[in-house]
PDB file of C-alpha atoms in Angstrom:
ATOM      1  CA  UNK P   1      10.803  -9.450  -2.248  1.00 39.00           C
ATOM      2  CA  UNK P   2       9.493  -6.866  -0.515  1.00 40.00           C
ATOM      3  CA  UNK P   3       5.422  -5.610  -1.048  1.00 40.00           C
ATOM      4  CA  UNK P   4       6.613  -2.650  -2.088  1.00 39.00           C
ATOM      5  CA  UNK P   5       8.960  -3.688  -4.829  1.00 36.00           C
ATOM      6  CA  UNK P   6       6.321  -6.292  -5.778  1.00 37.00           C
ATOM      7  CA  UNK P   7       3.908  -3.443  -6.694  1.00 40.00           C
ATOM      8  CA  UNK P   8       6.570  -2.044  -8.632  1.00 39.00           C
ATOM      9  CA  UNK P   9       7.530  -5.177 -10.555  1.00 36.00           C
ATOM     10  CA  UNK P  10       3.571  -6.215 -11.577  1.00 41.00           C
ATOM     11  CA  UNK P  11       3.015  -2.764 -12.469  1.00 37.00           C
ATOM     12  CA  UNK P  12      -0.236  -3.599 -11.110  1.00 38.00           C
ATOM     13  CA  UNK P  13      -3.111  -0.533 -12.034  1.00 37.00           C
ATOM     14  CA  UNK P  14      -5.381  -2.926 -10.288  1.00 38.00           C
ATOM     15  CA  UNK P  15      -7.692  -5.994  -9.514  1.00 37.00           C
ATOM     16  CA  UNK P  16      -8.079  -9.059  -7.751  1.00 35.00           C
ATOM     17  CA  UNK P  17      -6.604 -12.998  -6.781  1.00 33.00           C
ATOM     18  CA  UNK P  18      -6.507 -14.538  -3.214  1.00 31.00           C
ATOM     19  CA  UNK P  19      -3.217 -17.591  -2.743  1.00 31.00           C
ATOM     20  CA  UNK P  20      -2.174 -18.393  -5.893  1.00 30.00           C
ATOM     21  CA  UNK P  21      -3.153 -19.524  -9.249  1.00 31.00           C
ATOM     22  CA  UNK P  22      -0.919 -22.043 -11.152  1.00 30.00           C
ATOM     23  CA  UNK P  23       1.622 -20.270 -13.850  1.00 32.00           C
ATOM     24  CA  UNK P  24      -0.321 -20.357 -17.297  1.00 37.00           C
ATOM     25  CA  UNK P  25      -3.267 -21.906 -15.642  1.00 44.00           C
ATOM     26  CA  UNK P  26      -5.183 -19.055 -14.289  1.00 59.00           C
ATOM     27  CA  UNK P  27      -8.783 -19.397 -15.368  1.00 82.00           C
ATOM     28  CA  UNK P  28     -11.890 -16.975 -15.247  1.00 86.00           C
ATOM     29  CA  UNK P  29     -13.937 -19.450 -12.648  1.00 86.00           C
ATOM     30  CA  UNK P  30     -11.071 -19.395 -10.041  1.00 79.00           C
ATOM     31  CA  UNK P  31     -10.374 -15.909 -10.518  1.00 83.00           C
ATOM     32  CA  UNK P  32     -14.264 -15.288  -9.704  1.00 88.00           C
ATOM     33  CA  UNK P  33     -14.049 -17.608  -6.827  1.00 85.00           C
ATOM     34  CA  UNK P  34     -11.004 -15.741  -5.300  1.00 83.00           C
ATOM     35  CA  UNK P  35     -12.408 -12.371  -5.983  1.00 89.00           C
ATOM     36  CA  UNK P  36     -16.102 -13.527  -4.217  1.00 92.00           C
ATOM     37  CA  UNK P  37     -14.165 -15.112  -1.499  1.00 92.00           C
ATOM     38  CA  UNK P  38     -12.333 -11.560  -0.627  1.00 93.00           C
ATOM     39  CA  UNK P  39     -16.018  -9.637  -0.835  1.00 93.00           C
ATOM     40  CA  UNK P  40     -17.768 -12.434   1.180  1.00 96.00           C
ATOM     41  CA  UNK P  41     -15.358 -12.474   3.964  1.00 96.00           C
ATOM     42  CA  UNK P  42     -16.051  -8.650   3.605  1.00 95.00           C
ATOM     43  CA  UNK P  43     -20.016  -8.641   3.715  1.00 97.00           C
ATOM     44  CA  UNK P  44     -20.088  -8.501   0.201  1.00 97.00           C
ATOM     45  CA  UNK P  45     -22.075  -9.956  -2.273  1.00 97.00           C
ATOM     46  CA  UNK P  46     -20.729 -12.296  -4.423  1.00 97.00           C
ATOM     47  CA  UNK P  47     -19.693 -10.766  -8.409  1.00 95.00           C
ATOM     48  CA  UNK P  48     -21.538 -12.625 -11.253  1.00 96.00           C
ATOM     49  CA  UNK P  49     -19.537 -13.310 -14.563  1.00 96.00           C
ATOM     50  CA  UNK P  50     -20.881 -11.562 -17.014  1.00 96.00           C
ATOM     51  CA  UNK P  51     -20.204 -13.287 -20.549  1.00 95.00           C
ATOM     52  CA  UNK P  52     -20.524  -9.491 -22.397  1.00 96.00           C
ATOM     53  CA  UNK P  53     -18.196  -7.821 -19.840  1.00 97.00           C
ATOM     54  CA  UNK P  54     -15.772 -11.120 -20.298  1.00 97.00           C
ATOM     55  CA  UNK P  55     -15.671 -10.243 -23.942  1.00 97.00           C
ATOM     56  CA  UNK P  56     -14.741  -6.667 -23.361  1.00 98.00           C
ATOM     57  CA  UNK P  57     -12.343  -7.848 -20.868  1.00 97.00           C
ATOM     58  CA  UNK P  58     -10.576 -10.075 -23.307  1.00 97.00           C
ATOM     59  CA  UNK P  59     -10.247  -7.722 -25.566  1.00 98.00           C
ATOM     60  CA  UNK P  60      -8.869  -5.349 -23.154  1.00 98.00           C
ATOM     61  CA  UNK P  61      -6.393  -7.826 -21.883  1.00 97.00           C
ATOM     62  CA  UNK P  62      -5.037  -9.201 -25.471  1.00 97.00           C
ATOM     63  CA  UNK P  63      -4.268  -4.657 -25.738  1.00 98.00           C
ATOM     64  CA  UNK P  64      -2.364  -4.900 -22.452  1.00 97.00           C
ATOM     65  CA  UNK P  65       0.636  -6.662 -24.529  1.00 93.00           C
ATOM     66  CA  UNK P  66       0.914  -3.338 -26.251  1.00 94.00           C
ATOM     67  CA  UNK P  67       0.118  -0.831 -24.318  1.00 94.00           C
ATOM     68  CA  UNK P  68      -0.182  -1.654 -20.721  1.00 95.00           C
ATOM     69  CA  UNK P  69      -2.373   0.607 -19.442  1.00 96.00           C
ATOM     70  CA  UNK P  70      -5.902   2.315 -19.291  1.00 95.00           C
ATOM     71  CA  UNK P  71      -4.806   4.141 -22.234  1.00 97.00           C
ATOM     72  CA  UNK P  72      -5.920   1.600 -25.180  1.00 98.00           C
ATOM     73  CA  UNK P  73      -3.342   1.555 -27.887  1.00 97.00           C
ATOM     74  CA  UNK P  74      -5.085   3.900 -30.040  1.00 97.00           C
ATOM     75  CA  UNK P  75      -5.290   6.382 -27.483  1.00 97.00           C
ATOM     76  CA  UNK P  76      -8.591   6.157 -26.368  1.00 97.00           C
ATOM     77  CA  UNK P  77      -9.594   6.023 -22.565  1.00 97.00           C
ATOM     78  CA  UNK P  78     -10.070   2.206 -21.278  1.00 97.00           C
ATOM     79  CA  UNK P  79     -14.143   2.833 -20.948  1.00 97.00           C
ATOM     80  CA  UNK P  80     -14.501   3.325 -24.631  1.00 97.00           C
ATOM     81  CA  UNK P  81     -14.320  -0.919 -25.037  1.00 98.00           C
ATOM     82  CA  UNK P  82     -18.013  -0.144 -23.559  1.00 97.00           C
ATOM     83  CA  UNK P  83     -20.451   1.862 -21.888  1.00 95.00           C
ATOM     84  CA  UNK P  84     -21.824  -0.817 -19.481  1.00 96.00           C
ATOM     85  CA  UNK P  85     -18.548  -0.437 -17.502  1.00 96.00           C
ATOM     86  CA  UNK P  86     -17.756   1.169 -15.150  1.00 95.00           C
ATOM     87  CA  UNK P  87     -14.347  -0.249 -13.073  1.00 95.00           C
ATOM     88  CA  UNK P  88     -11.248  -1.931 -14.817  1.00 94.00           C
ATOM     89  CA  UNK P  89      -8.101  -3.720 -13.247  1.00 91.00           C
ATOM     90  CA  UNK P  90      -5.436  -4.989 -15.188  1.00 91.00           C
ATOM     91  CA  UNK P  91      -2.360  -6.948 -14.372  1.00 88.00           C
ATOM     92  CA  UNK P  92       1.002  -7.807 -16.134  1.00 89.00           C
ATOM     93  CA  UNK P  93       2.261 -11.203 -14.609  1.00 88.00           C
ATOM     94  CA  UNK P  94       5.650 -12.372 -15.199  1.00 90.00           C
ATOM     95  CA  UNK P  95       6.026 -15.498 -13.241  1.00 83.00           C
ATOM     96  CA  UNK P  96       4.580 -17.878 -10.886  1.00 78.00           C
ATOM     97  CA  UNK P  97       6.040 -16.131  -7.792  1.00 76.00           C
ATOM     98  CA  UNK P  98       3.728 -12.699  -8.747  1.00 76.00           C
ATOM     99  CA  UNK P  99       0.990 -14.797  -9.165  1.00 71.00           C
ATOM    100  CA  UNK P 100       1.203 -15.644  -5.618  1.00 68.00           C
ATOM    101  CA  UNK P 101       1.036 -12.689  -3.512  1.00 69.00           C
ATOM    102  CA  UNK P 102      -0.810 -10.231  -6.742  1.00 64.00           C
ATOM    103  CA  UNK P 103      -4.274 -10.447  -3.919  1.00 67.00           C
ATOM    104  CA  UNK P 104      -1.955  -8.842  -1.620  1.00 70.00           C
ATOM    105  CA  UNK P 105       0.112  -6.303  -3.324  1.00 70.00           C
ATOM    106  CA  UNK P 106      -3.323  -5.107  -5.055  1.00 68.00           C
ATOM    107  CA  UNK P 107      -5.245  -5.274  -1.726  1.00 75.00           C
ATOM    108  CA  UNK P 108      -2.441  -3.171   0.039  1.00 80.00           C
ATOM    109  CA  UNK P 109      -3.457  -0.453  -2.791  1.00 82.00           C
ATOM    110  CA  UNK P 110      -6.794   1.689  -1.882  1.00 88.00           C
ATOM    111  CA  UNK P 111      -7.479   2.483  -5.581  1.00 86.00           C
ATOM    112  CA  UNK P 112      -7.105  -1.539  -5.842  1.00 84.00           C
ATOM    113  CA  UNK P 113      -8.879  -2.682  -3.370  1.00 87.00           C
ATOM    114  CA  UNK P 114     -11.448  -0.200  -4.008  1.00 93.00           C
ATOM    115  CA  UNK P 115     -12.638  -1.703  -7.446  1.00 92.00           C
ATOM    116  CA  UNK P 116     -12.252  -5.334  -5.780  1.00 90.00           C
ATOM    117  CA  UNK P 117     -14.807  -3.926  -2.553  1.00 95.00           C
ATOM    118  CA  UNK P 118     -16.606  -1.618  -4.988  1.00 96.00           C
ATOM    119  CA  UNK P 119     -20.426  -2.199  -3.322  1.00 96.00           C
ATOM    120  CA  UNK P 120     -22.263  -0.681  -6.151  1.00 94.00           C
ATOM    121  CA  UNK P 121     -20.824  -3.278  -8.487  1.00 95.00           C
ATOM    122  CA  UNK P 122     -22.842  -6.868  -9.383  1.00 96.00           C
ATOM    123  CA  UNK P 123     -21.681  -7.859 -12.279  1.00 97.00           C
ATOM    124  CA  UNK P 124     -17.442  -8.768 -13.404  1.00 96.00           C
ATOM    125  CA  UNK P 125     -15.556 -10.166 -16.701  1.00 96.00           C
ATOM    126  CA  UNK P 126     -12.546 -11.582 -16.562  1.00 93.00           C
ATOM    127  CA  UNK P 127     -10.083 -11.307 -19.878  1.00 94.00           C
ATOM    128  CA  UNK P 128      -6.699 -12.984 -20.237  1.00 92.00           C
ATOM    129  CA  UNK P 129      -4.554 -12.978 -22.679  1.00 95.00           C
ATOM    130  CA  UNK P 130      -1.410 -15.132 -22.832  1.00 93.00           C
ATOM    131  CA  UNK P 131       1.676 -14.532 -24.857  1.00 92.00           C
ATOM    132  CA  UNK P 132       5.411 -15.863 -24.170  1.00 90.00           C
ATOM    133  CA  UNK P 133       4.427 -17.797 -20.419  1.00 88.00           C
ATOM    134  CA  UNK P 134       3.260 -14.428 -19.401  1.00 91.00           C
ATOM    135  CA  UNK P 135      -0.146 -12.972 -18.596  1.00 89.00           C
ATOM    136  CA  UNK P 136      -2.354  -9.773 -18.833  1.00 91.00           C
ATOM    137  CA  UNK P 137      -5.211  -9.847 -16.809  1.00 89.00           C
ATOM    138  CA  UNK P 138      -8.047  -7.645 -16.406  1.00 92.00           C
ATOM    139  CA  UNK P 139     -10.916  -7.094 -14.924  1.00 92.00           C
ATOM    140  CA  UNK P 140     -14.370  -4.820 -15.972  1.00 96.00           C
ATOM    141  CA  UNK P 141     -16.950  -4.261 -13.519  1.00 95.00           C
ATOM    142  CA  UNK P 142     -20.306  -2.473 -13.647  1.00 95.00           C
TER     143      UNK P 142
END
């Protein structure tokens, strides 16, 4: 499958992962660690989880089943699940085989990569919501 296609298929608006994470077994610590390991081999400083931002974050991920986008399902903009935010990435995986290259198809996107690299940011949540063996992940930054 071509990167191209990939981006297509995940219908990625951004975020995150280095390798792969295990179908149904993605988890907010090694999503942190792959996300600090991308910034540190950047110069970056390493994200800190944020439990309030983790909250928002779930609840934006558990709307990406119905509306899968920054557009929350009642219309409103994706910033109005708080005003501490200020970056969101959200992903729709389908299968173990996404889960393995979504670091590169979202890296290979400037808007992407941008919110992974952002150098302002300090602080991250991680939501995910699982329905069906698939997965909506997102993340909120500051």
């Amino acid at each position: 499958m071509s990167l191209r296609k990939l981006l297509g298929t995940l219908i990625v608006l951004g975020s995150f992962f280095i390798g792969s994470v295990t179908a149904c077994g993605a988890d907010k610590e090694e999503i942190l660690r792959q996300i600090n390991e991308v910034r540190e081999e950047r110069g970056l400083s390493p994200y800190e989880l944020s439990e309030d931002f983790c909250r928002y974050a779930d609840i934006r991920a558990g709307e990406q089943e119905k509306c899968f986008s920054h557009t929350r399902p009642d219309g409103r903009r994706w910033y109005t699940v708080s005003p501490s935010v200020y970056r969101e990435n959200i992903a729709h995986i389908e299968n173990s085989e996404q889960e393995k290259y979504l670091i590169t198809a979202w890296m290979e996107s400037d808007s992407h990569r941008a919110n992974v690299l952002s150098k302002e940011s300090r602080k991250i949540g991680i939501g995910i919501y699982e329905t069906d063996g698939e997965q909506y992940v997102v993340t909120l930054t500051d």
